[in-house]
PDB file of C-alpha atoms in Angstrom:
ATOM      1  CA  UNK V   1     113.433 103.325 105.146  1.00 72.00           C
ATOM      2  CA  UNK V   2     111.485 100.206 104.158  1.00 72.00           C
ATOM      3  CA  UNK V   3     111.767  99.224 100.516  1.00 86.00           C
ATOM      4  CA  UNK V   4     108.246  99.474  99.122  1.00 89.00           C
ATOM      5  CA  UNK V   5     107.330  98.659  95.542  1.00 95.00           C
ATOM      6  CA  UNK V   6     103.566  98.318  95.845  1.00 97.00           C
ATOM      7  CA  UNK V   7     101.058  99.461  98.468  1.00 97.00           C
ATOM      8  CA  UNK V   8      97.374  98.531  98.561  1.00 97.00           C
ATOM      9  CA  UNK V   9      94.686 101.047  99.547  1.00 98.00           C
ATOM     10  CA  UNK V  10      91.212 100.044 100.730  1.00 97.00           C
ATOM     11  CA  UNK V  11      88.186 101.473 102.513  1.00 95.00           C
ATOM     12  CA  UNK V  12      86.182  99.289 104.854  1.00 92.00           C
ATOM     13  CA  UNK V  13      83.159  99.476 107.159  1.00 86.00           C
ATOM     14  CA  UNK V  14      80.718 102.383 107.120  1.00 87.00           C
ATOM     15  CA  UNK V  15      81.450 105.114 104.597  1.00 90.00           C
ATOM     16  CA  UNK V  16      82.328 108.639 105.700  1.00 94.00           C
ATOM     17  CA  UNK V  17      82.699 111.930 103.814  1.00 96.00           C
ATOM     18  CA  UNK V  18      86.386 112.511 103.145  1.00 96.00           C
ATOM     19  CA  UNK V  19      87.323 108.895 102.459  1.00 97.00           C
ATOM     20  CA  UNK V  20      87.879 109.763  98.800  1.00 97.00           C
ATOM     21  CA  UNK V  21      90.226 112.551  99.816  1.00 97.00           C
ATOM     22  CA  UNK V  22      92.201 110.055 101.920  1.00 97.00           C
ATOM     23  CA  UNK V  23      92.381 107.579  99.023  1.00 97.00           C
ATOM     24  CA  UNK V  24      93.571 110.360  96.726  1.00 97.00           C
ATOM     25  CA  UNK V  25      96.259 111.441  99.171  1.00 97.00           C
ATOM     26  CA  UNK V  26      97.507 107.883  99.730  1.00 97.00           C
ATOM     27  CA  UNK V  27      97.638 107.145  95.983  1.00 97.00           C
ATOM     28  CA  UNK V  28      99.455 110.359  95.102  1.00 97.00           C
ATOM     29  CA  UNK V  29     101.794 109.988  98.065  1.00 97.00           C
ATOM     30  CA  UNK V  30     102.764 106.555  96.748  1.00 97.00           C
ATOM     31  CA  UNK V  31     103.456 108.023  93.307  1.00 97.00           C
ATOM     32  CA  UNK V  32     105.471 110.882  94.834  1.00 96.00           C
ATOM     33  CA  UNK V  33     107.728 108.357  96.579  1.00 96.00           C
ATOM     34  CA  UNK V  34     108.028 106.035  93.598  1.00 96.00           C
ATOM     35  CA  UNK V  35     105.661 103.368  94.929  1.00 97.00           C
ATOM     36  CA  UNK V  36     103.002 101.714  92.771  1.00 97.00           C
ATOM     37  CA  UNK V  37      99.556 102.245  94.369  1.00 97.00           C
ATOM     38  CA  UNK V  38      97.035  99.433  94.072  1.00 97.00           C
ATOM     39  CA  UNK V  39      93.334 100.033  94.663  1.00 97.00           C
ATOM     40  CA  UNK V  40      91.409  97.259  96.437  1.00 97.00           C
ATOM     41  CA  UNK V  41      87.679  97.453  95.782  1.00 95.00           C
ATOM     42  CA  UNK V  42      84.998  96.713  98.377  1.00 93.00           C
ATOM     43  CA  UNK V  43      87.387  96.493 101.310  1.00 93.00           C
ATOM     44  CA  UNK V  44      88.636  93.132 102.508  1.00 95.00           C
ATOM     45  CA  UNK V  45      86.115  91.426 100.235  1.00 94.00           C
ATOM     46  CA  UNK V  46      88.066  92.805  97.274  1.00 94.00           C
ATOM     47  CA  UNK V  47      91.282  91.380  98.696  1.00 95.00           C
ATOM     48  CA  UNK V  48      89.664  87.936  98.965  1.00 95.00           C
ATOM     49  CA  UNK V  49      88.078  88.219  95.501  1.00 94.00           C
ATOM     50  CA  UNK V  50      91.334  89.577  94.047  1.00 94.00           C
ATOM     51  CA  UNK V  51      89.581  92.735  92.848  1.00 94.00           C
ATOM     52  CA  UNK V  52      92.720  94.863  92.565  1.00 96.00           C
ATOM     53  CA  UNK V  53      93.718  97.603  90.157  1.00 94.00           C
ATOM     54  CA  UNK V  54      96.945  99.554  89.726  1.00 96.00           C
ATOM     55  CA  UNK V  55      96.303 103.281  90.030  1.00 94.00           C
ATOM     56  CA  UNK V  56      97.961 106.425  88.721  1.00 93.00           C
ATOM     57  CA  UNK V  57      97.633 110.102  89.617  1.00 91.00           C
ATOM     58  CA  UNK V  58      94.749 110.575  87.188  1.00 93.00           C
ATOM     59  CA  UNK V  59      92.847 107.625  88.672  1.00 93.00           C
ATOM     60  CA  UNK V  60      91.989 109.786  91.663  1.00 94.00           C
ATOM     61  CA  UNK V  61      91.328 113.054  89.837  1.00 94.00           C
ATOM     62  CA  UNK V  62      88.157 114.962  90.743  1.00 94.00           C
ATOM     63  CA  UNK V  63      87.218 112.807  93.751  1.00 94.00           C
ATOM     64  CA  UNK V  64      88.356 115.037  96.627  1.00 96.00           C
ATOM     65  CA  UNK V  65      84.976 116.790  96.665  1.00 95.00           C
ATOM     66  CA  UNK V  66      82.875 113.614  96.529  1.00 94.00           C
ATOM     67  CA  UNK V  67      81.235 111.945  99.510  1.00 93.00           C
ATOM     68  CA  UNK V  68      81.272 108.207 100.123  1.00 91.00           C
ATOM     69  CA  UNK V  69      84.123 106.085  98.749  1.00 92.00           C
ATOM     70  CA  UNK V  70      84.661 105.429  95.074  1.00 93.00           C
ATOM     71  CA  UNK V  71      86.480 102.201  95.978  1.00 93.00           C
ATOM     72  CA  UNK V  72      83.261 101.108  97.676  1.00 90.00           C
ATOM     73  CA  UNK V  73      83.034  99.373 101.023  1.00 88.00           C
ATOM     74  CA  UNK V  74      81.600  96.082 102.196  1.00 82.00           C
ATOM     75  CA  UNK V  75      81.469  94.044 105.364  1.00 83.00           C
ATOM     76  CA  UNK V  76      83.107  90.681 104.779  1.00 86.00           C
ATOM     77  CA  UNK V  77      82.211  87.721 106.995  1.00 88.00           C
ATOM     78  CA  UNK V  78      84.795  85.507 105.273  1.00 91.00           C
ATOM     79  CA  UNK V  79      87.628  87.847 106.261  1.00 93.00           C
ATOM     80  CA  UNK V  80      86.684  87.340 109.916  1.00 92.00           C
ATOM     81  CA  UNK V  81      87.892  83.741 109.630  1.00 94.00           C
ATOM     82  CA  UNK V  82      91.557  82.643 109.607  1.00 95.00           C
ATOM     83  CA  UNK V  83      90.941  80.899 106.294  1.00 96.00           C
ATOM     84  CA  UNK V  84      89.557  84.069 104.738  1.00 95.00           C
ATOM     85  CA  UNK V  85      92.510  86.130 105.920  1.00 95.00           C
ATOM     86  CA  UNK V  86      94.915  83.498 104.586  1.00 96.00           C
ATOM     87  CA  UNK V  87      93.244  83.741 101.171  1.00 96.00           C
ATOM     88  CA  UNK V  88      93.403  87.536 101.295  1.00 96.00           C
ATOM     89  CA  UNK V  89      97.101  87.429 102.164  1.00 97.00           C
ATOM     90  CA  UNK V  90      97.819  84.962  99.361  1.00 97.00           C
ATOM     91  CA  UNK V  91      96.249  87.395  96.878  1.00 97.00           C
ATOM     92  CA  UNK V  92      98.156  90.323  98.381  1.00 96.00           C
ATOM     93  CA  UNK V  93     101.413  88.398  98.116  1.00 96.00           C
ATOM     94  CA  UNK V  94     100.685  87.338  94.533  1.00 96.00           C
ATOM     95  CA  UNK V  95     100.017  90.990  93.650  1.00 96.00           C
ATOM     96  CA  UNK V  96     103.342  91.981  95.203  1.00 96.00           C
ATOM     97  CA  UNK V  97     101.846  94.207  97.902  1.00 97.00           C
ATOM     98  CA  UNK V  98     104.381  95.338 100.495  1.00 96.00           C
ATOM     99  CA  UNK V  99     101.775  96.937 102.766  1.00 97.00           C
ATOM    100  CA  UNK V 100      98.218  98.148 103.160  1.00 97.00           C
ATOM    101  CA  UNK V 101      96.636 101.513 103.914  1.00 98.00           C
ATOM    102  CA  UNK V 102      93.311 100.702 105.603  1.00 97.00           C
ATOM    103  CA  UNK V 103      90.776 103.543 105.824  1.00 97.00           C
ATOM    104  CA  UNK V 104      87.917 102.805 108.224  1.00 95.00           C
ATOM    105  CA  UNK V 105      86.965 102.280 111.856  1.00 92.00           C
ATOM    106  CA  UNK V 106      87.259  99.710 114.636  1.00 90.00           C
ATOM    107  CA  UNK V 107      86.255  96.672 112.565  1.00 91.00           C
ATOM    108  CA  UNK V 108      88.573  97.656 109.730  1.00 94.00           C
ATOM    109  CA  UNK V 109      91.490  98.092 112.126  1.00 95.00           C
ATOM    110  CA  UNK V 110      90.772  94.751 113.759  1.00 95.00           C
ATOM    111  CA  UNK V 111      91.090  93.092 110.344  1.00 94.00           C
ATOM    112  CA  UNK V 112      94.334  94.971 109.644  1.00 96.00           C
ATOM    113  CA  UNK V 113      95.783  93.978 113.010  1.00 96.00           C
ATOM    114  CA  UNK V 114      94.924  90.297 112.477  1.00 96.00           C
ATOM    115  CA  UNK V 115      96.306  89.970 108.944  1.00 96.00           C
ATOM    116  CA  UNK V 116      99.528  91.610 110.101  1.00 96.00           C
ATOM    117  CA  UNK V 117      99.870  89.386 113.159  1.00 96.00           C
ATOM    118  CA  UNK V 118      99.007  86.192 111.300  1.00 96.00           C
ATOM    119  CA  UNK V 119     100.847  86.801 108.029  1.00 96.00           C
ATOM    120  CA  UNK V 120     103.243  89.691 108.559  1.00 96.00           C
ATOM    121  CA  UNK V 121     101.625  92.049 106.043  1.00 96.00           C
ATOM    122  CA  UNK V 122     102.426  95.625 107.198  1.00 97.00           C
ATOM    123  CA  UNK V 123      99.279  97.714 107.727  1.00 97.00           C
ATOM    124  CA  UNK V 124      98.619 101.327 108.689  1.00 98.00           C
ATOM    125  CA  UNK V 125      95.134 102.521 109.610  1.00 98.00           C
ATOM    126  CA  UNK V 126      93.495 105.830 108.731  1.00 98.00           C
ATOM    127  CA  UNK V 127      90.471 106.701 110.931  1.00 97.00           C
ATOM    128  CA  UNK V 128      87.373 107.239 108.782  1.00 95.00           C
ATOM    129  CA  UNK V 129      84.070 107.315 110.659  1.00 93.00           C
ATOM    130  CA  UNK V 130      81.508 110.017 111.393  1.00 94.00           C
ATOM    131  CA  UNK V 131      81.200 108.923 115.050  1.00 91.00           C
ATOM    132  CA  UNK V 132      84.593 110.371 116.137  1.00 94.00           C
ATOM    133  CA  UNK V 133      84.945 107.602 118.720  1.00 90.00           C
ATOM    134  CA  UNK V 134      88.324 106.147 117.721  1.00 94.00           C
ATOM    135  CA  UNK V 135      91.074 106.517 120.290  1.00 95.00           C
ATOM    136  CA  UNK V 136      94.318 108.153 119.175  1.00 95.00           C
ATOM    137  CA  UNK V 137      93.019 111.096 117.173  1.00 96.00           C
ATOM    138  CA  UNK V 138      91.178 114.286 118.067  1.00 95.00           C
ATOM    139  CA  UNK V 139      89.002 113.991 114.966  1.00 96.00           C
ATOM    140  CA  UNK V 140      88.088 111.239 112.533  1.00 96.00           C
ATOM    141  CA  UNK V 141      87.511 111.730 108.811  1.00 97.00           C
ATOM    142  CA  UNK V 142      83.833 112.481 108.150  1.00 97.00           C
ATOM    143  CA  UNK V 143      82.965 113.765 111.610  1.00 96.00           C
ATOM    144  CA  UNK V 144      83.057 117.481 110.774  1.00 97.00           C
ATOM    145  CA  UNK V 145      80.906 117.022 107.664  1.00 97.00           C
ATOM    146  CA  UNK V 146      78.361 114.989 109.637  1.00 96.00           C
ATOM    147  CA  UNK V 147      78.159 117.742 112.269  1.00 97.00           C
ATOM    148  CA  UNK V 148      77.429 120.359 109.619  1.00 96.00           C
ATOM    149  CA  UNK V 149      74.807 118.127 107.986  1.00 96.00           C
ATOM    150  CA  UNK V 150      73.020 117.587 111.302  1.00 96.00           C
ATOM    151  CA  UNK V 151      73.116 121.247 112.329  1.00 96.00           C
ATOM    152  CA  UNK V 152      71.650 122.302 108.980  1.00 95.00           C
ATOM    153  CA  UNK V 153      68.839 119.779 109.401  1.00 94.00           C
ATOM    154  CA  UNK V 154      68.071 120.840 112.986  1.00 93.00           C
ATOM    155  CA  UNK V 155      68.042 124.511 111.978  1.00 92.00           C
ATOM    156  CA  UNK V 156      65.303 123.684 109.452  1.00 91.00           C
ATOM    157  CA  UNK V 157      63.390 121.633 111.994  1.00 90.00           C
ATOM    158  CA  UNK V 158      63.593 124.579 114.413  1.00 88.00           C
ATOM    159  CA  UNK V 159      61.762 126.749 111.879  1.00 85.00           C
ATOM    160  CA  UNK V 160      58.735 124.459 111.805  1.00 80.00           C
ATOM    161  CA  UNK V 161      58.913 123.751 115.553  1.00 76.00           C
ATOM    162  CA  UNK V 162      58.555 127.436 116.405  1.00 77.00           C
ATOM    163  CA  UNK V 163      55.862 127.964 113.782  1.00 74.00           C
ATOM    164  CA  UNK V 164      53.609 125.298 115.290  1.00 72.00           C
ATOM    165  CA  UNK V 165      54.603 125.164 118.985  1.00 73.00           C
ATOM    166  CA  UNK V 166      55.976 121.659 118.558  1.00 77.00           C
ATOM    167  CA  UNK V 167      58.453 119.516 120.433  1.00 84.00           C
ATOM    168  CA  UNK V 168      60.800 117.640 118.113  1.00 88.00           C
ATOM    169  CA  UNK V 169      62.853 114.617 119.057  1.00 90.00           C
ATOM    170  CA  UNK V 170      65.751 114.433 116.579  1.00 93.00           C
ATOM    171  CA  UNK V 171      67.687 111.160 116.525  1.00 94.00           C
ATOM    172  CA  UNK V 172      71.298 111.336 115.325  1.00 94.00           C
ATOM    173  CA  UNK V 173      73.901 108.627 114.809  1.00 91.00           C
ATOM    174  CA  UNK V 174      76.052 107.459 117.674  1.00 86.00           C
ATOM    175  CA  UNK V 175      75.317 103.934 118.833  1.00 82.00           C
ATOM    176  CA  UNK V 176      78.081 103.954 121.448  1.00 82.00           C
ATOM    177  CA  UNK V 177      79.215 107.576 121.501  1.00 86.00           C
ATOM    178  CA  UNK V 178      77.442 110.906 121.855  1.00 90.00           C
ATOM    179  CA  UNK V 179      79.894 113.201 120.070  1.00 93.00           C
ATOM    180  CA  UNK V 180      77.504 114.080 117.255  1.00 95.00           C
ATOM    181  CA  UNK V 181      74.528 114.627 119.565  1.00 94.00           C
ATOM    182  CA  UNK V 182      76.438 116.750 122.091  1.00 95.00           C
ATOM    183  CA  UNK V 183      78.148 119.024 119.593  1.00 95.00           C
ATOM    184  CA  UNK V 184      75.191 119.504 117.263  1.00 95.00           C
ATOM    185  CA  UNK V 185      72.837 119.947 120.202  1.00 94.00           C
ATOM    186  CA  UNK V 186      74.927 122.845 121.475  1.00 94.00           C
ATOM    187  CA  UNK V 187      75.430 124.335 118.012  1.00 94.00           C
ATOM    188  CA  UNK V 188      71.723 124.163 117.125  1.00 92.00           C
ATOM    189  CA  UNK V 189      70.505 125.443 120.493  1.00 91.00           C
ATOM    190  CA  UNK V 190      68.715 122.242 121.535  1.00 89.00           C
ATOM    191  CA  UNK V 191      66.763 122.380 124.774  1.00 86.00           C
ATOM    192  CA  UNK V 192      67.872 118.870 125.759  1.00 87.00           C
ATOM    193  CA  UNK V 193      70.633 116.489 124.642  1.00 90.00           C
ATOM    194  CA  UNK V 194      70.562 112.758 125.383  1.00 89.00           C
ATOM    195  CA  UNK V 195      73.765 110.723 124.935  1.00 89.00           C
ATOM    196  CA  UNK V 196      74.894 107.218 125.988  1.00 85.00           C
ATOM    197  CA  UNK V 197      77.716 108.523 128.202  1.00 83.00           C
ATOM    198  CA  UNK V 198      75.475 110.657 130.434  1.00 80.00           C
ATOM    199  CA  UNK V 199      72.292 108.715 130.993  1.00 74.00           C
ATOM    200  CA  UNK V 200      69.349 110.933 131.901  1.00 72.00           C
ATOM    201  CA  UNK V 201      66.240 109.297 133.310  1.00 67.00           C
ATOM    202  CA  UNK V 202      62.873 109.772 131.639  1.00 72.00           C
ATOM    203  CA  UNK V 203      61.635 111.516 134.787  1.00 72.00           C
ATOM    204  CA  UNK V 204      64.515 114.003 134.580  1.00 75.00           C
ATOM    205  CA  UNK V 205      63.657 114.689 130.950  1.00 76.00           C
ATOM    206  CA  UNK V 206      60.005 115.269 131.860  1.00 77.00           C
ATOM    207  CA  UNK V 207      61.057 117.693 134.611  1.00 73.00           C
ATOM    208  CA  UNK V 208      63.253 119.575 132.128  1.00 71.00           C
ATOM    209  CA  UNK V 209      60.409 119.833 129.624  1.00 73.00           C
ATOM    210  CA  UNK V 210      58.077 121.107 132.352  1.00 71.00           C
ATOM    211  CA  UNK V 211      60.672 123.682 133.408  1.00 69.00           C
ATOM    212  CA  UNK V 212      61.025 124.823 129.793  1.00 67.00           C
ATOM    213  CA  UNK V 213      57.272 125.354 129.634  1.00 60.00           C
ATOM    214  CA  UNK V 214      57.287 127.368 132.841  1.00 53.00           C
ATOM    215  CA  UNK V 215      60.173 129.437 131.450  1.00 52.00           C
ATOM    216  CA  UNK V 216      57.928 130.411 128.531  1.00 52.00           C
ATOM    217  CA  UNK V 217      59.322 128.144 125.834  1.00 61.00           C
ATOM    218  CA  UNK V 218      56.571 127.149 123.405  1.00 56.00           C
ATOM    219  CA  UNK V 219      58.702 124.819 121.256  1.00 65.00           C
ATOM    220  CA  UNK V 220      61.627 122.543 121.962  1.00 82.00           C
ATOM    221  CA  UNK V 221      64.271 120.490 120.214  1.00 89.00           C
ATOM    222  CA  UNK V 222      65.594 117.379 121.949  1.00 89.00           C
ATOM    223  CA  UNK V 223      68.634 115.798 120.269  1.00 92.00           C
ATOM    224  CA  UNK V 224      68.889 112.082 120.998  1.00 90.00           C
ATOM    225  CA  UNK V 225      71.877 109.889 120.199  1.00 90.00           C
ATOM    226  CA  UNK V 226      70.736 106.551 118.769  1.00 86.00           C
ATOM    227  CA  UNK V 227      72.649 104.810 121.569  1.00 80.00           C
ATOM    228  CA  UNK V 228      70.767 106.592 124.343  1.00 76.00           C
ATOM    229  CA  UNK V 229      69.363 104.068 126.850  1.00 74.00           C
ATOM    230  CA  UNK V 230      66.003 105.749 127.488  1.00 74.00           C
ATOM    231  CA  UNK V 231      64.078 103.460 125.130  1.00 73.00           C
ATOM    232  CA  UNK V 232      64.426 105.156 121.745  1.00 81.00           C
ATOM    233  CA  UNK V 233      62.885 108.273 120.251  1.00 85.00           C
ATOM    234  CA  UNK V 234      59.471 106.772 119.467  1.00 88.00           C
ATOM    235  CA  UNK V 235      59.010 105.417 122.980  1.00 84.00           C
ATOM    236  CA  UNK V 236      60.157 108.754 124.369  1.00 86.00           C
ATOM    237  CA  UNK V 237      57.690 110.582 122.145  1.00 85.00           C
ATOM    238  CA  UNK V 238      54.857 108.415 123.465  1.00 87.00           C
ATOM    239  CA  UNK V 239      55.824 109.102 127.088  1.00 85.00           C
ATOM    240  CA  UNK V 240      56.075 112.834 126.485  1.00 82.00           C
ATOM    241  CA  UNK V 241      52.641 112.884 124.828  1.00 83.00           C
ATOM    242  CA  UNK V 242      51.175 111.045 127.830  1.00 83.00           C
ATOM    243  CA  UNK V 243      52.712 113.522 130.283  1.00 83.00           C
ATOM    244  CA  UNK V 244      52.141 116.671 128.190  1.00 78.00           C
ATOM    245  CA  UNK V 245      48.968 116.208 126.120  1.00 77.00           C
ATOM    246  CA  UNK V 246      49.104 119.852 124.988  1.00 75.00           C
ATOM    247  CA  UNK V 247      52.415 119.297 123.212  1.00 78.00           C
ATOM    248  CA  UNK V 248      52.476 118.374 119.529  1.00 84.00           C
ATOM    249  CA  UNK V 249      55.366 115.881 119.589  1.00 87.00           C
ATOM    250  CA  UNK V 250      57.182 114.954 116.387  1.00 88.00           C
ATOM    251  CA  UNK V 251      60.076 112.568 115.689  1.00 91.00           C
ATOM    252  CA  UNK V 252      62.767 112.989 113.040  1.00 91.00           C
ATOM    253  CA  UNK V 253      65.370 110.271 112.484  1.00 93.00           C
ATOM    254  CA  UNK V 254      68.172 111.739 110.383  1.00 92.00           C
ATOM    255  CA  UNK V 255      69.663 108.310 109.665  1.00 89.00           C
ATOM    256  CA  UNK V 256      72.074 107.867 106.791  1.00 90.00           C
ATOM    257  CA  UNK V 257      71.748 111.443 105.556  1.00 91.00           C
ATOM    258  CA  UNK V 258      74.521 112.057 108.096  1.00 91.00           C
ATOM    259  CA  UNK V 259      76.921 109.858 106.141  1.00 91.00           C
ATOM    260  CA  UNK V 260      76.454 111.564 102.794  1.00 90.00           C
ATOM    261  CA  UNK V 261      77.298 114.858 101.185  1.00 92.00           C
ATOM    262  CA  UNK V 262      80.388 116.676 100.010  1.00 96.00           C
ATOM    263  CA  UNK V 263      83.130 116.621 102.667  1.00 97.00           C
ATOM    264  CA  UNK V 264      83.848 119.862 104.464  1.00 97.00           C
ATOM    265  CA  UNK V 265      87.123 121.727 104.067  1.00 97.00           C
ATOM    266  CA  UNK V 266      88.227 120.439 107.461  1.00 97.00           C
ATOM    267  CA  UNK V 267      87.585 116.818 106.486  1.00 97.00           C
ATOM    268  CA  UNK V 268      89.349 117.207 103.141  1.00 98.00           C
ATOM    269  CA  UNK V 269      92.455 118.637 104.804  1.00 98.00           C
ATOM    270  CA  UNK V 270      92.429 116.029 107.587  1.00 98.00           C
ATOM    271  CA  UNK V 271      92.005 113.191 105.091  1.00 98.00           C
ATOM    272  CA  UNK V 272      94.826 114.539 102.926  1.00 98.00           C
ATOM    273  CA  UNK V 273      97.189 114.809 105.901  1.00 98.00           C
ATOM    274  CA  UNK V 274      96.426 111.304 107.129  1.00 98.00           C
ATOM    275  CA  UNK V 275      96.555 109.682 103.678  1.00 98.00           C
ATOM    276  CA  UNK V 276     100.066 111.035 103.198  1.00 98.00           C
ATOM    277  CA  UNK V 277     101.043 110.137 106.788  1.00 98.00           C
ATOM    278  CA  UNK V 278      99.935 106.527 106.310  1.00 98.00           C
ATOM    279  CA  UNK V 279     102.204 106.002 103.302  1.00 98.00           C
ATOM    280  CA  UNK V 280     105.088 107.776 105.032  1.00 97.00           C
ATOM    281  CA  UNK V 281     104.644 105.532 108.065  1.00 97.00           C
ATOM    282  CA  UNK V 282     104.969 102.429 105.875  1.00 97.00           C
ATOM    283  CA  UNK V 283     108.087 103.905 104.222  1.00 96.00           C
ATOM    284  CA  UNK V 284     109.623 104.432 107.657  1.00 96.00           C
ATOM    285  CA  UNK V 285     108.997 100.807 108.575  1.00 95.00           C
ATOM    286  CA  UNK V 286     106.125 101.581 110.946  1.00 95.00           C
ATOM    287  CA  UNK V 287     103.165  99.235 110.837  1.00 95.00           C
ATOM    288  CA  UNK V 288     100.414  97.946 113.072  1.00 96.00           C
ATOM    289  CA  UNK V 289      99.579 101.574 113.823  1.00 97.00           C
ATOM    290  CA  UNK V 290      96.886 104.121 113.099  1.00 98.00           C
ATOM    291  CA  UNK V 291      97.792 107.651 112.071  1.00 98.00           C
ATOM    292  CA  UNK V 292      95.787 110.455 113.637  1.00 97.00           C
ATOM    293  CA  UNK V 293      95.991 114.085 114.686  1.00 97.00           C
ATOM    294  CA  UNK V 294      96.476 115.246 118.271  1.00 96.00           C
ATOM    295  CA  UNK V 295      96.868 118.960 119.019  1.00 93.00           C
ATOM    296  CA  UNK V 296      97.326 119.652 115.291  1.00 93.00           C
ATOM    297  CA  UNK V 297     100.227 117.181 115.048  1.00 96.00           C
ATOM    298  CA  UNK V 298     100.211 113.851 113.220  1.00 97.00           C
ATOM    299  CA  UNK V 299     100.712 111.002 115.691  1.00 97.00           C
ATOM    300  CA  UNK V 300     100.698 107.204 115.644  1.00 97.00           C
ATOM    301  CA  UNK V 301      98.706 104.886 117.897  1.00 97.00           C
ATOM    302  CA  UNK V 302      99.068 101.079 117.956  1.00 97.00           C
ATOM    303  CA  UNK V 303      96.064  99.502 116.243  1.00 96.00           C
ATOM    304  CA  UNK V 304      95.391  97.349 119.285  1.00 95.00           C
ATOM    305  CA  UNK V 305      95.145 100.468 121.459  1.00 95.00           C
ATOM    306  CA  UNK V 306      93.006 102.341 118.912  1.00 95.00           C
ATOM    307  CA  UNK V 307      90.578  99.400 118.902  1.00 93.00           C
ATOM    308  CA  UNK V 308      90.433  98.706 122.634  1.00 93.00           C
ATOM    309  CA  UNK V 309      90.025 102.304 123.817  1.00 89.00           C
ATOM    310  CA  UNK V 310      87.571 105.052 122.896  1.00 85.00           C
ATOM    311  CA  UNK V 311      87.635 108.819 122.945  1.00 85.00           C
ATOM    312  CA  UNK V 312      85.933 110.242 126.008  1.00 85.00           C
ATOM    313  CA  UNK V 313      83.246 112.916 125.984  1.00 87.00           C
ATOM    314  CA  UNK V 314      84.557 116.323 127.034  1.00 88.00           C
ATOM    315  CA  UNK V 315      83.128 116.964 130.516  1.00 89.00           C
ATOM    316  CA  UNK V 316      83.608 120.715 130.073  1.00 92.00           C
ATOM    317  CA  UNK V 317      81.400 120.566 126.977  1.00 90.00           C
ATOM    318  CA  UNK V 318      78.718 118.763 128.974  1.00 90.00           C
ATOM    319  CA  UNK V 319      78.796 121.675 131.416  1.00 91.00           C
ATOM    320  CA  UNK V 320      78.439 124.118 128.532  1.00 93.00           C
ATOM    321  CA  UNK V 321      75.387 122.213 127.321  1.00 88.00           C
ATOM    322  CA  UNK V 322      73.849 122.314 130.798  1.00 85.00           C
ATOM    323  CA  UNK V 323      74.389 126.075 131.090  1.00 88.00           C
ATOM    324  CA  UNK V 324      73.155 127.153 127.644  1.00 84.00           C
ATOM    325  CA  UNK V 325      69.986 125.029 127.715  1.00 76.00           C
ATOM    326  CA  UNK V 326      68.415 126.775 130.746  1.00 70.00           C
TER     327      UNK V 326
END
């Protein structure tokens, strides 16, 4: 067991529902093991600005049900430089920190990996992102809540689509990964799903829309991942209107509504498991790793591997989508 007196906890990058639950779990895990937890506000920026605060069990009371991150998050250009990381480490050393729990995504883990390599500060990552694209875990914190938010929105859009014989293009988050689009498209009964991993040509989409019309469908929902390469939802809408002048085509961009809201039960439990696992990993002398869940078991993945690889889309799920959208 590593001798730990103080451990810093920070959230970095884009916020995700369940981050507060992970903070809470990490703080209370520290207290359980006799370690002093130290909150770092606004991610790595807070480490550079020395914005640190010692926490106790009551400091994280009544936050498990809140979305976002009460420690706040910020992207920090200075931390991307060796000089910035040296300043951050100097502050961490002065505060007596023996390790860091870093809750975030790829960029956050890159920062953790660099400060450990350059200065020897032990770091353990906790995957918090709605995109679910981090390698080494079946699910990331915030993903399940985002799915439920999107499905609820699409269900409401479906009501107006069927009332007015409209075709809706619904853009969801996923710049590089289509997990949200694929899963919500299936769950909400979308007629078409466009994701970066399976590029469908505009002509194929037009053929599918024509086939839907011939099959008697008078309204349609097309879920589009923001990373889809077909030109974006507004350009797609224009092309569909040109090809199908009888269609009333509408566009809805769900945007940052997908990041907000109270975390689901699944995200709260996942965040609690991983917050505890991160502190336990540091106690066991493990660092430079990310904790995640594979097949319901907590596992560790080297940060370098978590950053360099990405979760792959389930091909079987793509087949399901193809079958149920006929």
